[in-house]
Coordinates of C-alpha atoms in Angstrom, one line a residue:
Chain A
M28 CA -14.3 -36.7 3.9
P29 CA -11.5 -34.2 4.8
L30 CA -10.7 -31.7 2.1
V31 CA -6.8 -32.2 2.8
E32 CA -5.5 -35.2 4.7
V33 CA -1.8 -35.8 5.3
S34 CA -0.6 -39.1 6.7
N35 CA 2.8 -39.9 8.1
A36 CA 4.4 -37.4 6.0
G37 CA 8.3 -37.0 5.9
F38 CA 10.8 -35.0 3.8
G39 CA 14.5 -34.3 3.9
Y40 CA 17.2 -32.7 1.9
N41 CA 20.2 -34.9 1.0
G42 CA 19.4 -37.3 3.9
R43 CA 18.8 -34.6 6.5
A44 CA 15.3 -34.7 7.7
I45 CA 13.4 -31.5 7.7
F46 CA 10.2 -33.1 9.2
K47 CA 8.7 -36.6 9.6
N48 CA 5.5 -38.2 10.8
I49 CA 3.3 -35.4 10.2
N50 CA -0.5 -36.0 10.1
L51 CA -3.2 -33.6 9.6
E52 CA -6.9 -33.2 8.6
V53 CA -8.5 -30.0 7.3
R54 CA -12.2 -30.0 6.9
E55 CA -14.6 -27.4 5.2
G56 CA -14.7 -24.0 6.9
E57 CA -11.7 -24.6 9.2
V58 CA -8.5 -22.6 9.9
F59 CA -5.3 -24.7 10.5
C60 CA -2.5 -22.7 11.8
I61 CA 1.1 -24.2 12.0
V62 CA 3.1 -22.5 14.5
G63 CA 6.8 -23.0 15.2
P64 CA 10.2 -21.4 15.6
N65 CA 12.1 -20.0 12.6
G66 CA 13.6 -22.7 10.4
C67 CA 11.5 -25.5 11.8
G68 CA 10.2 -26.5 8.3
K69 CA 6.9 -24.8 8.1
T70 CA 7.6 -23.5 4.6
T71 CA 9.0 -26.8 3.4
F72 CA 6.0 -28.5 4.6
L73 CA 3.6 -26.2 2.7
D74 CA 5.8 -26.6 -0.4
C75 CA 5.1 -30.4 -0.1
L76 CA 1.4 -29.8 0.3
L77 CA 1.5 -27.6 -2.8
G78 CA 3.2 -30.1 -4.8
L79 CA 6.3 -28.0 -5.3
L80 CA 8.2 -30.6 -3.6
K81 CA 7.7 -34.4 -3.3
L82 CA 7.3 -36.2 0.0
D83 CA 9.8 -38.8 0.8
Q84 CA 7.4 -40.8 3.0
G85 CA 3.7 -40.7 3.6
D86 CA 0.9 -39.3 1.4
I87 CA -1.1 -36.3 0.6
L88 CA -4.7 -36.7 -0.2
L89 CA -6.8 -34.0 -1.7
G90 CA -10.6 -34.8 -1.5
G91 CA -9.4 -38.4 -1.1
R92 CA -7.1 -38.4 -4.2
N93 CA -3.4 -38.7 -3.9
I94 CA -1.7 -35.5 -4.9
K95 CA 0.9 -37.5 -7.0
T96 CA -1.8 -38.6 -9.4
I97 CA -3.2 -35.1 -9.9
R98 CA -2.0 -32.8 -12.7
P99 CA -0.8 -29.3 -11.6
P100 CA -3.8 -27.4 -13.2
D101 CA -6.3 -29.7 -11.1
V102 CA -4.1 -29.3 -7.9
A103 CA -4.5 -25.6 -8.5
K104 CA -8.4 -25.9 -8.5
V105 CA -8.1 -27.3 -4.9
L106 CA -5.2 -25.4 -3.3
A107 CA -4.5 -21.7 -3.8
Y108 CA -1.5 -20.2 -2.5
V109 CA -0.8 -16.7 -0.9
P110 CA 3.0 -16.4 -0.9
Q111 CA 5.1 -15.2 2.1
S112 CA 6.8 -12.5 0.0
H113 CA 5.9 -11.9 -3.5
Q114 CA 8.8 -10.5 -5.7
K115 CA 7.3 -7.8 -7.8
T116 CA 9.0 -7.6 -11.3
F117 CA 6.7 -5.9 -13.8
P118 CA 4.2 -3.3 -12.9
Y119 CA 1.2 -5.2 -13.8
T120 CA -2.3 -3.8 -13.0
V121 CA -4.1 -5.2 -10.0
M122 CA -6.6 -6.7 -12.3
E123 CA -4.0 -8.4 -14.5
I124 CA -2.5 -9.9 -11.3
V125 CA -5.9 -11.2 -10.1
L126 CA -6.8 -12.6 -13.4
M127 CA -3.8 -14.8 -13.2
G128 CA -5.6 -16.9 -10.6
R129 CA -7.6 -18.2 -13.6
A130 CA -4.7 -19.8 -15.4
S131 CA -5.9 -23.3 -14.3
Y132 CA -9.1 -22.8 -16.0
T133 CA -7.7 -21.3 -19.1
G134 CA -6.3 -23.4 -21.9
I135 CA -2.7 -23.0 -22.9
F136 CA -3.3 -21.2 -26.2
S137 CA -6.1 -18.8 -24.6
S138 CA -6.6 -16.0 -22.5
P139 CA -9.1 -15.0 -19.8
S140 CA -12.6 -14.9 -21.0
P141 CA -15.2 -12.2 -19.9
A142 CA -16.4 -14.7 -17.3
D143 CA -12.9 -15.0 -15.8
I144 CA -12.9 -11.1 -15.7
S145 CA -16.1 -11.2 -13.8
I146 CA -14.8 -13.7 -11.3
A147 CA -11.7 -11.6 -10.9
E148 CA -13.8 -8.5 -10.2
E149 CA -15.9 -10.3 -7.5
A150 CA -12.7 -11.5 -6.0
L151 CA -11.4 -7.9 -5.8
A152 CA -14.7 -6.7 -4.3
I153 CA -14.4 -9.3 -1.5
V154 CA -11.1 -7.9 -0.4
G155 CA -12.4 -4.4 -0.9
L156 CA -10.1 -3.3 -3.7
Q157 CA -12.3 -2.8 -6.7
E158 CA -11.2 0.7 -6.9
Y159 CA -7.7 -0.4 -7.4
R160 CA -8.3 -2.6 -10.4
N161 CA -6.2 -0.3 -12.9
R162 CA -3.5 0.7 -10.6
P163 CA 0.0 -0.9 -11.0
Y164 CA 0.2 -3.4 -8.1
T165 CA 3.9 -2.3 -7.6
Q166 CA 2.7 1.0 -6.3
L167 CA 0.4 -0.5 -3.5
S168 CA 1.3 -0.7 0.2
G169 CA 2.4 -3.9 1.7
G170 CA -1.1 -4.6 3.2
E171 CA -2.8 -3.7 0.0
G172 CA -0.4 -6.0 -2.0
Q173 CA -1.1 -8.9 0.4
L174 CA -4.9 -8.3 -0.2
V175 CA -4.2 -8.4 -4.0
M176 CA -2.5 -11.8 -3.5
I177 CA -5.6 -13.0 -1.6
A178 CA -7.8 -11.8 -4.3
R179 CA -5.8 -13.9 -6.8
A180 CA -6.2 -17.0 -4.7
L181 CA -9.8 -16.3 -4.3
A182 CA -10.0 -16.0 -8.2
Q183 CA -8.7 -19.6 -8.2
K184 CA -12.1 -20.7 -6.7
T185 CA -10.4 -23.3 -4.6
P186 CA -12.0 -24.9 -1.3
V187 CA -8.6 -24.4 0.4
I188 CA -6.2 -21.5 0.6
I189 CA -2.6 -22.1 1.8
M190 CA -0.9 -19.0 3.3
D191 CA 2.6 -18.5 4.4
E192 CA 3.0 -15.7 6.9
P193 CA 0.2 -13.8 5.7
T194 CA 0.8 -10.8 7.8
A195 CA 4.6 -10.6 7.7
H196 CA 5.8 -7.1 7.5
L197 CA 2.2 -5.6 7.9
D198 CA 1.3 -2.9 10.6
F199 CA -1.5 -3.4 13.1
K200 CA -4.2 -2.1 10.8
H201 CA -3.3 -4.1 7.7
E202 CA -2.6 -7.1 9.8
L203 CA -6.2 -6.8 11.2
T204 CA -7.6 -6.2 7.7
V205 CA -5.9 -9.3 6.4
L206 CA -7.2 -11.4 9.4
E207 CA -10.7 -9.9 9.0
T208 CA -10.8 -10.8 5.5
M209 CA -9.8 -14.3 6.3
V210 CA -12.4 -14.7 8.9
Q211 CA -15.1 -13.5 6.6
L212 CA -13.9 -15.8 3.8
V213 CA -14.1 -18.9 6.2
R214 CA -17.4 -17.9 7.5
N215 CA -19.3 -16.7 4.4
T216 CA -17.9 -18.9 1.7
G217 CA -16.9 -22.0 3.8
K218 CA -13.3 -21.9 2.6
S219 CA -10.6 -23.5 4.6
V220 CA -7.2 -21.9 5.4
I221 CA -4.0 -23.6 6.2
M222 CA -1.5 -21.0 7.2
A223 CA 2.0 -21.0 8.7
T224 CA 2.5 -18.2 11.1
H225 CA 5.0 -16.7 13.6
F226 CA 2.2 -15.2 15.6
P227 CA 0.3 -17.8 17.7
N228 CA -2.0 -14.9 18.6
H229 CA -3.4 -15.3 15.1
A230 CA -4.8 -18.7 16.2
F231 CA -6.6 -17.0 19.1
Y232 CA -7.8 -14.5 16.8
F233 CA -9.6 -16.9 14.7
E234 CA -10.9 -18.8 17.9
N235 CA -12.1 -15.4 19.4
N236 CA -14.1 -14.9 16.3
D237 CA -15.8 -18.2 16.6
V238 CA -14.1 -19.7 13.6
P239 CA -13.4 -23.5 13.9
T240 CA -9.6 -23.4 14.5
S241 CA -6.9 -25.9 15.0
V242 CA -3.3 -25.3 15.9
A243 CA -0.3 -27.5 15.2
L244 CA 2.9 -26.8 17.0
M245 CA 5.9 -27.9 14.8
D246 CA 8.8 -28.8 16.8
K247 CA 11.6 -31.3 16.8
L248 CA 10.8 -32.3 13.0
T249 CA 7.1 -33.0 13.6
F250 CA 3.7 -31.6 14.8
S251 CA 4.2 -32.2 18.6
V252 CA 0.8 -31.1 19.5
I253 CA -2.3 -30.6 17.4
G254 CA -5.6 -29.2 19.0
R255 CA -7.9 -26.1 19.6
P256 CA -5.8 -22.9 20.4
G257 CA -7.2 -22.7 24.0
E258 CA -5.8 -26.2 24.7
V259 CA -2.6 -26.2 22.7
L260 CA -1.2 -22.6 23.3
S261 CA -0.5 -23.0 26.9
E262 CA 2.2 -21.4 28.8
K263 CA 3.9 -24.8 29.2
N264 CA 3.8 -25.7 25.5
L265 CA 4.9 -22.0 24.3
K266 CA 8.0 -22.5 26.8
S267 CA 9.0 -25.8 25.3
L268 CA 8.3 -24.7 21.7
Y269 CA 10.0 -21.2 21.7
R270 CA 12.1 -21.5 24.8
I271 CA 10.3 -18.4 26.3
N272 CA 8.4 -17.4 29.3
A273 CA 4.9 -16.2 28.1
R274 CA 1.6 -15.6 29.7
V275 CA -1.9 -16.4 28.3
V276 CA -4.3 -13.6 29.3
S277 CA -8.0 -13.4 28.8
Y278 CA -9.9 -10.2 28.5
Q279 CA -13.6 -9.8 28.7
L280 CA -14.6 -7.4 25.9
D281 CA -18.4 -7.7 26.6
H282 CA -20.4 -10.4 28.0
N283 CA -20.2 -12.9 25.4
T284 CA -16.9 -12.1 23.8
E285 CA -13.8 -13.2 25.6
V286 CA -10.5 -12.2 23.9
K287 CA -7.5 -14.4 24.5
Q288 CA -3.9 -13.3 23.8
I289 CA -0.4 -14.5 24.5
I290 CA 2.0 -12.0 26.1
P291 CA 5.6 -13.2 25.4
I292 CA 7.6 -12.0 28.4
S293 CA 11.2 -13.2 28.3
T294 CA 13.6 -15.8 27.1
L295 CA 14.3 -18.6 29.4
Y296 CA 17.7 -17.7 30.6
S297 CA 17.5 -13.8 30.7
K298 CA 17.5 -11.8 34.0
E299 CA 13.8 -11.0 33.5
S300 CA 13.2 -14.9 33.6
E301 CA 14.0 -14.9 37.4
R302 CA 11.2 -12.5 38.2
V303 CA 8.5 -14.4 36.1
N304 CA 9.3 -17.7 37.5
Chain B
M6 CA -11.6 2.7 -24.3
T7 CA -11.7 4.2 -27.6
K8 CA -8.3 5.6 -27.3
K9 CA -7.1 2.1 -26.7
K10 CA -8.8 0.7 -29.8
L11 CA -7.5 3.4 -31.9
I12 CA -3.9 2.5 -30.7
Y13 CA -4.4 -1.1 -31.5
I14 CA -5.7 -0.3 -35.0
I15 CA -2.8 2.1 -35.7
L16 CA -0.3 -0.5 -34.5
F17 CA -1.8 -3.2 -36.8
L18 CA -1.8 -1.0 -39.8
A19 CA 1.6 0.7 -39.1
P20 CA 3.9 -2.2 -40.3
F21 CA 2.0 -2.2 -43.7
A22 CA 2.2 1.5 -43.9
F23 CA 6.0 1.4 -43.2
I24 CA 6.5 -1.3 -45.8
F25 CA 4.6 0.7 -48.4
L26 CA 6.3 4.0 -47.5
S27 CA 9.8 2.2 -47.7
L28 CA 9.2 1.6 -51.4
F29 CA 9.8 5.3 -52.0
V30 CA 13.1 5.5 -50.0
G31 CA 16.4 5.2 -51.8
R32 CA 18.8 6.7 -54.3
Y33 CA 16.6 6.1 -57.3
P34 CA 13.6 8.5 -56.9
L35 CA 10.2 7.1 -57.5
S36 CA 6.8 8.8 -57.6
V37 CA 3.5 7.5 -56.2
P38 CA 1.7 6.7 -59.5
E39 CA 4.8 4.9 -60.7
V40 CA 4.9 2.8 -57.6
A41 CA 1.2 2.1 -57.7
R42 CA 1.5 1.1 -61.3
I43 CA 4.2 -1.4 -60.6
L44 CA 2.5 -2.9 -57.6
W45 CA -0.7 -3.1 -59.5
G46 CA 0.9 -4.7 -62.5
K47 CA 2.8 -7.2 -60.4
L48 CA -0.2 -8.0 -58.2
I49 CA -2.9 -8.3 -60.7
F50 CA -1.1 -9.4 -63.9
S51 CA 1.8 -11.1 -62.5
A52 CA 2.5 -13.0 -65.8
W53 CA 2.7 -9.6 -67.6
G54 CA 6.4 -8.8 -67.6
L55 CA 7.3 -5.3 -67.3
Q56 CA 10.9 -5.4 -66.4
D57 CA 12.2 -1.9 -66.5
I58 CA 14.4 -0.5 -63.7
S59 CA 11.9 0.8 -61.5
T60 CA 10.0 -2.5 -61.5
T61 CA 13.2 -4.3 -60.4
I62 CA 13.9 -1.6 -57.7
V63 CA 10.5 -1.7 -56.3
W64 CA 9.6 -5.3 -56.7
D65 CA 12.8 -7.1 -56.4
I66 CA 14.9 -5.0 -54.0
R67 CA 12.9 -2.5 -51.9
L68 CA 9.9 -4.7 -51.2
P69 CA 11.7 -7.9 -50.2
R70 CA 14.0 -5.8 -48.1
A71 CA 11.0 -4.1 -46.3
I72 CA 9.2 -7.4 -45.7
L73 CA 12.3 -9.1 -44.3
G74 CA 12.9 -6.0 -42.1
A75 CA 9.5 -6.4 -40.8
L76 CA 9.9 -10.0 -40.1
V77 CA 13.3 -9.6 -38.5
G78 CA 12.4 -6.7 -36.4
G79 CA 9.2 -8.4 -35.3
S80 CA 10.8 -11.7 -34.4
L81 CA 13.5 -10.0 -32.4
A82 CA 11.1 -7.8 -30.5
V83 CA 8.7 -10.6 -29.8
S84 CA 11.2 -13.0 -28.5
G85 CA 12.7 -10.3 -26.4
A86 CA 9.5 -9.5 -24.8
A87 CA 8.9 -13.1 -24.2
F88 CA 12.3 -13.6 -22.6
Q89 CA 11.9 -10.5 -20.5
G90 CA 8.8 -12.1 -19.0
L91 CA 10.1 -15.6 -18.7
F92 CA 13.2 -14.6 -17.0
R93 CA 11.6 -11.9 -14.9
N94 CA 14.1 -9.5 -16.0
P95 CA 13.5 -6.3 -17.9
L96 CA 17.2 -6.2 -19.1
V97 CA 17.1 -9.4 -20.8
S98 CA 17.0 -9.5 -24.7
S99 CA 16.4 -12.1 -27.4
G100 CA 20.1 -13.3 -27.2
I101 CA 20.1 -14.1 -23.7
L102 CA 20.4 -17.8 -24.2
G103 CA 23.2 -17.5 -26.6
V104 CA 21.3 -17.6 -29.9
S105 CA 23.0 -14.5 -31.3
S106 CA 26.6 -15.4 -30.4
G107 CA 26.0 -19.1 -31.5
A108 CA 24.7 -18.0 -34.8
G109 CA 27.5 -15.4 -35.2
F110 CA 29.9 -18.2 -34.7
G111 CA 28.1 -20.4 -37.2
A112 CA 28.2 -17.7 -39.8
A113 CA 31.8 -16.9 -39.2
L114 CA 32.6 -20.6 -39.6
A115 CA 30.6 -20.9 -42.8
I116 CA 32.5 -17.9 -44.3
L117 CA 35.9 -19.5 -43.3
L118 CA 34.9 -22.7 -44.9
F119 CA 32.7 -22.2 -47.9
N120 CA 31.9 -18.4 -48.4
T121 CA 28.5 -18.9 -50.0
T122 CA 25.5 -17.3 -48.5
S123 CA 23.3 -20.5 -48.2
Y124 CA 25.9 -22.3 -46.0
I125 CA 26.0 -19.1 -43.9
Y126 CA 22.3 -19.3 -43.4
I127 CA 22.2 -23.0 -42.4
F128 CA 25.3 -22.7 -40.1
A129 CA 24.0 -19.5 -38.4
F130 CA 20.6 -21.1 -37.7
C131 CA 21.9 -24.4 -36.6
F132 CA 24.7 -23.0 -34.3
G133 CA 22.2 -20.6 -32.9
G134 CA 19.9 -23.3 -32.0
M135 CA 22.7 -25.5 -30.7
A136 CA 23.9 -22.7 -28.4
V137 CA 20.3 -22.5 -26.7
L138 CA 20.3 -26.2 -26.4
F139 CA 23.8 -26.1 -24.5
S140 CA 22.4 -23.3 -22.2
F141 CA 19.4 -25.4 -21.5
L142 CA 21.7 -28.5 -20.8
I143 CA 23.7 -26.4 -18.5
G144 CA 20.6 -25.2 -16.7
K145 CA 19.6 -28.7 -16.2
I146 CA 22.5 -29.6 -14.1
Y147 CA 20.2 -29.7 -11.0
N148 CA 17.7 -31.8 -12.7
T149 CA 15.1 -29.1 -12.6
T150 CA 15.5 -26.0 -14.7
P151 CA 15.2 -23.0 -12.5
T152 CA 15.3 -19.9 -14.4
I153 CA 18.4 -18.5 -12.9
M154 CA 20.3 -21.4 -13.9
L155 CA 19.1 -21.0 -17.6
V156 CA 20.4 -17.6 -17.5
L157 CA 23.7 -18.7 -16.2
G158 CA 24.0 -21.4 -18.8
G159 CA 23.1 -18.5 -21.5
V160 CA 25.8 -16.3 -20.0
I161 CA 28.5 -19.2 -20.2
V162 CA 27.5 -20.2 -23.7
S163 CA 27.4 -16.8 -24.9
S164 CA 31.0 -16.0 -23.8
V165 CA 32.2 -19.3 -25.1
F166 CA 30.8 -18.6 -28.5
S167 CA 32.0 -15.0 -28.4
A168 CA 35.4 -16.3 -27.9
L169 CA 35.0 -18.8 -30.7
I170 CA 34.0 -15.8 -32.8
S171 CA 37.2 -13.8 -32.0
F172 CA 39.2 -17.1 -32.8
A173 CA 37.5 -17.3 -36.2
K174 CA 38.3 -13.6 -36.9
Y175 CA 42.0 -14.3 -35.8
V176 CA 42.5 -17.1 -38.2
A177 CA 40.5 -15.5 -41.1
D178 CA 42.2 -14.2 -44.2
P179 CA 42.3 -10.4 -43.6
Y180 CA 41.5 -9.3 -47.0
N181 CA 38.3 -11.3 -47.8
Q182 CA 37.1 -13.3 -45.1
L183 CA 37.7 -10.9 -41.9
P184 CA 35.7 -8.1 -43.4
A185 CA 32.9 -10.5 -44.4
I186 CA 32.7 -11.8 -40.9
T187 CA 32.8 -8.3 -39.4
F188 CA 30.1 -7.0 -41.7
W189 CA 27.9 -10.0 -41.1
L190 CA 28.2 -9.5 -37.4
M191 CA 27.1 -5.8 -37.7
G192 CA 23.9 -6.9 -39.3
S193 CA 22.3 -6.0 -42.6
L194 CA 19.3 -6.6 -44.8
A195 CA 21.1 -5.8 -47.9
S196 CA 21.0 -9.2 -49.3
A197 CA 17.3 -9.7 -49.2
R198 CA 15.7 -11.8 -51.7
Y199 CA 12.4 -13.5 -51.8
Q200 CA 14.1 -16.8 -51.4
D201 CA 15.6 -15.6 -48.0
I202 CA 12.2 -14.6 -46.9
M203 CA 10.8 -18.0 -47.9
V204 CA 13.5 -19.9 -46.1
A205 CA 14.2 -17.8 -42.9
G206 CA 10.6 -16.7 -42.9
V207 CA 9.3 -20.1 -41.9
P208 CA 11.0 -20.4 -38.4
M209 CA 10.4 -16.7 -37.9
L210 CA 6.7 -17.0 -38.4
L211 CA 6.4 -20.3 -36.5
G212 CA 8.2 -18.7 -33.7
I213 CA 6.1 -15.6 -33.6
A214 CA 2.9 -17.6 -34.0
G215 CA 3.8 -19.8 -31.1
L216 CA 4.6 -16.8 -28.7
I217 CA 1.4 -15.1 -29.7
A218 CA -0.5 -18.2 -29.0
V219 CA 0.9 -18.6 -25.5
R220 CA 1.3 -15.0 -24.7
W221 CA -1.0 -14.8 -21.7
R222 CA 0.9 -17.7 -20.1
I223 CA 4.1 -15.6 -20.1
N224 CA 2.4 -13.3 -17.6
I225 CA 2.1 -16.2 -15.1
L226 CA 5.5 -17.4 -15.8
S227 CA 6.8 -14.0 -15.0
M228 CA 5.5 -14.6 -11.5
G229 CA 8.3 -17.0 -10.9
D230 CA 8.4 -20.8 -11.0
R231 CA 7.0 -21.3 -7.4
E232 CA 3.8 -19.1 -8.1
A233 CA 3.3 -20.2 -11.7
H234 CA 3.2 -23.8 -10.5
T235 CA 0.7 -23.1 -7.7
L236 CA -1.4 -21.2 -10.1
G237 CA -1.7 -24.4 -12.0
L238 CA 1.0 -24.1 -14.8
N239 CA 3.0 -27.1 -15.9
T240 CA 6.0 -24.8 -15.8
A241 CA 8.5 -26.9 -17.6
L242 CA 6.2 -27.3 -20.6
S243 CA 5.2 -23.7 -20.6
K244 CA 8.8 -22.5 -20.3
G245 CA 9.8 -25.1 -23.0
I246 CA 7.3 -23.6 -25.4
V247 CA 8.5 -20.1 -24.8
V248 CA 12.2 -20.9 -25.2
I249 CA 11.6 -23.0 -28.3
C250 CA 9.5 -20.4 -30.0
A251 CA 11.7 -17.5 -29.1
T252 CA 14.7 -19.4 -30.3
L253 CA 13.2 -20.3 -33.7
A254 CA 12.1 -16.7 -34.1
T255 CA 15.4 -15.2 -33.2
A256 CA 17.6 -17.8 -35.1
G257 CA 15.5 -17.2 -38.2
A258 CA 16.0 -13.6 -37.8
V259 CA 19.7 -13.6 -37.1
C260 CA 20.6 -16.0 -39.8
V261 CA 19.5 -13.8 -42.6
S262 CA 20.2 -10.4 -41.1
G263 CA 23.3 -10.9 -38.9
I264 CA 23.4 -9.6 -35.3
I265 CA 21.2 -6.8 -34.8
G266 CA 21.2 -5.7 -31.1
W267 CA 18.9 -3.3 -29.2
V268 CA 15.6 -4.3 -30.9
G269 CA 15.0 -7.2 -28.7
L270 CA 15.9 -5.2 -25.5
V271 CA 14.1 -1.9 -26.1
I272 CA 11.2 -2.4 -28.2
P273 CA 9.2 -4.4 -25.6
H274 CA 9.9 -1.4 -23.1
I275 CA 8.5 1.0 -25.7
G276 CA 5.6 -1.4 -26.0
R277 CA 5.2 -1.5 -22.3
M278 CA 5.0 2.3 -22.0
L279 CA 2.4 2.4 -24.7
V280 CA 0.0 -0.4 -23.6
G281 CA 1.1 -1.8 -20.3
N282 CA 2.6 -5.0 -19.1
D283 CA 0.0 -7.4 -19.9
N284 CA 1.8 -9.9 -22.4
K285 CA -1.6 -10.5 -24.0
I286 CA -1.5 -7.1 -25.5
L287 CA 2.4 -6.4 -25.2
I288 CA 3.5 -9.4 -27.4
P289 CA 1.5 -8.2 -30.5
T290 CA 2.5 -4.7 -29.9
S291 CA 6.1 -5.5 -29.7
L292 CA 5.7 -7.3 -33.0
A293 CA 4.3 -4.2 -34.7
L294 CA 6.7 -1.8 -33.1
G295 CA 9.7 -4.1 -34.0
A296 CA 8.8 -4.4 -37.5
C297 CA 8.3 -0.6 -37.9
F298 CA 11.3 0.2 -36.0
L299 CA 13.7 -2.0 -38.1
I300 CA 12.1 -0.8 -41.5
L301 CA 12.7 2.7 -40.4
V302 CA 16.3 2.3 -39.4
D303 CA 17.1 0.2 -42.5
N304 CA 15.8 3.1 -44.5
L305 CA 17.9 5.6 -42.7
G306 CA 20.8 3.3 -43.2
R307 CA 20.3 3.4 -46.8
V308 CA 19.8 7.0 -47.3
I309 CA 22.0 9.0 -44.6
S310 CA 25.3 8.3 -46.3
G311 CA 27.0 7.4 -49.5
S312 CA 27.4 3.8 -48.5
E313 CA 25.1 1.6 -46.3
I314 CA 25.5 1.9 -42.6
P315 CA 25.2 -1.5 -40.9
L316 CA 22.1 -2.1 -39.0
G317 CA 23.5 -3.1 -35.7
I318 CA 25.1 0.3 -35.4
L319 CA 22.0 2.5 -36.3
T320 CA 19.5 0.5 -34.2
A321 CA 21.4 1.7 -31.2
L322 CA 22.2 5.1 -32.4
V323 CA 18.6 5.8 -33.2
G324 CA 16.9 3.8 -30.5
G325 CA 18.9 5.0 -27.7
P326 CA 18.0 8.6 -27.7
F327 CA 14.5 7.7 -28.7
F328 CA 14.2 5.4 -25.7
V329 CA 15.4 8.3 -23.4
Y330 CA 13.0 10.6 -24.8
L331 CA 10.2 8.0 -24.1
L332 CA 11.5 7.4 -20.7
K333 CA 11.2 11.1 -19.9
K334 CA 7.9 11.5 -21.6
T335 CA 6.0 8.5 -19.9
K336 CA 7.8 8.6 -16.7
G337 CA 9.0 5.1 -17.0
G338 CA 5.4 3.7 -17.1
G339 CA 5.2 2.6 -13.4
W340 CA 8.7 1.2 -12.8

């Protein structure tokens, strides 16, 4: 049975459709990337998945159960969320933030137990930040902050993690650190990741690392194409999705590793465009 | 670790020490053995009436006043800390949802209509609660209650009730009622009696106990609605509990003491500098600090001049410079 199954999902604000007819299935140990231009409704779709918004049509099943019938704490035991941008308010320590991942396991009148603390410590160790446990998280760099958010999601002990632009605003190194952490998680712990991203290359990154990966192109209110990155992220599809000219190149790193990447070249109607075509 | 434990023990004992020490403060000098004799007599042989002047001063004036000060200070500080977390805003205080201005208007109305203290308590408490209810209803205009709408509701309700307070002052009799309203609004513990503690203490203690019970949830609420929901919180329920408890505590405090500003804003920050931001520890710390601070300020108000200085004035005069000192000393604690 798929961990997450969405059938015929549709949602709109005040009668204006944001998306419709969306279907997807995510199984254990799989990365599902949602790719699409700005404003195509990726975040809204993720909000529906998380139960923050209610679908107008269709159903979301978590492990076969309809999300409408599941209470928030139980949804939070299946789906963890790593936000796109986390607004920092109070300078909590890293440990205090990660412990918040244990909320769905903690009664309304109680606080985290020693067992919760050791789970949070494990989560911090997985992202490699155990040294930072007593630092105020407001003083961390963007990449480290993102790793703390991932650790918090890990402390939630869910089979699925949902990420919205997990590498937005990060430099190359921190971007790779986050991606490497994700690959490790999927490989070693069998977690599944559903992520929205502006970088289709991320899908190639997972595929290049032999992680089972699906990509959905979100276009014209729905998932226009779903499949393996190698098939879906073609020059033709990128052209119709983003209105750009791009090349998909492959580089032989050594004899059993091939690295695929997209090189965006120009928008369709620019001067450069004539040369490419 | 041991240093932390020591801080907690000190914080736990401090309010009791402050209550005890304030028994010696005042115009009528009392020695330690005398106070000890009175307390001993009252606690052990309560039937054994020794009603001399010192007994009355210690047992019927200074002690209830100190206990009430501790309760009021603790209530304001705890609800301020809870609201700062809930509204994700360090500049929020216990009056953010309009409870203080509502209670102020209730008191002014009672003074205009009846001029007996028992009605003042009831009116202040009810109007304080009503103001929060209005804020909540305004916040619900969009069906959900996003935090920002609640704050907006609070701002609207506060300003309407402030206008009503001004109106009450405008129509009040300038020789009796107007001074009564003005003094009430400046805050005082001068009328403290055991009946007041019994009556107003109930909502204060209920509110404090509720906030202490849900204190760790406030951490999660302070991540914002979106994240709190995805972390598994029933946000509407948790927010509701925090708002109701904080309102009970604040309304209970305001109805007996008048409007005492500053405690609910600044004490939580002093707490943050001492023990950090985790509400699990911050809420009890704010309780202890708020209690000590208000007892201290009340004692000052009684001693430094010939007549009593209203509390609302002194809390800011004492608290302001002390806060600046702490800011400098702790470098703001990671802000």
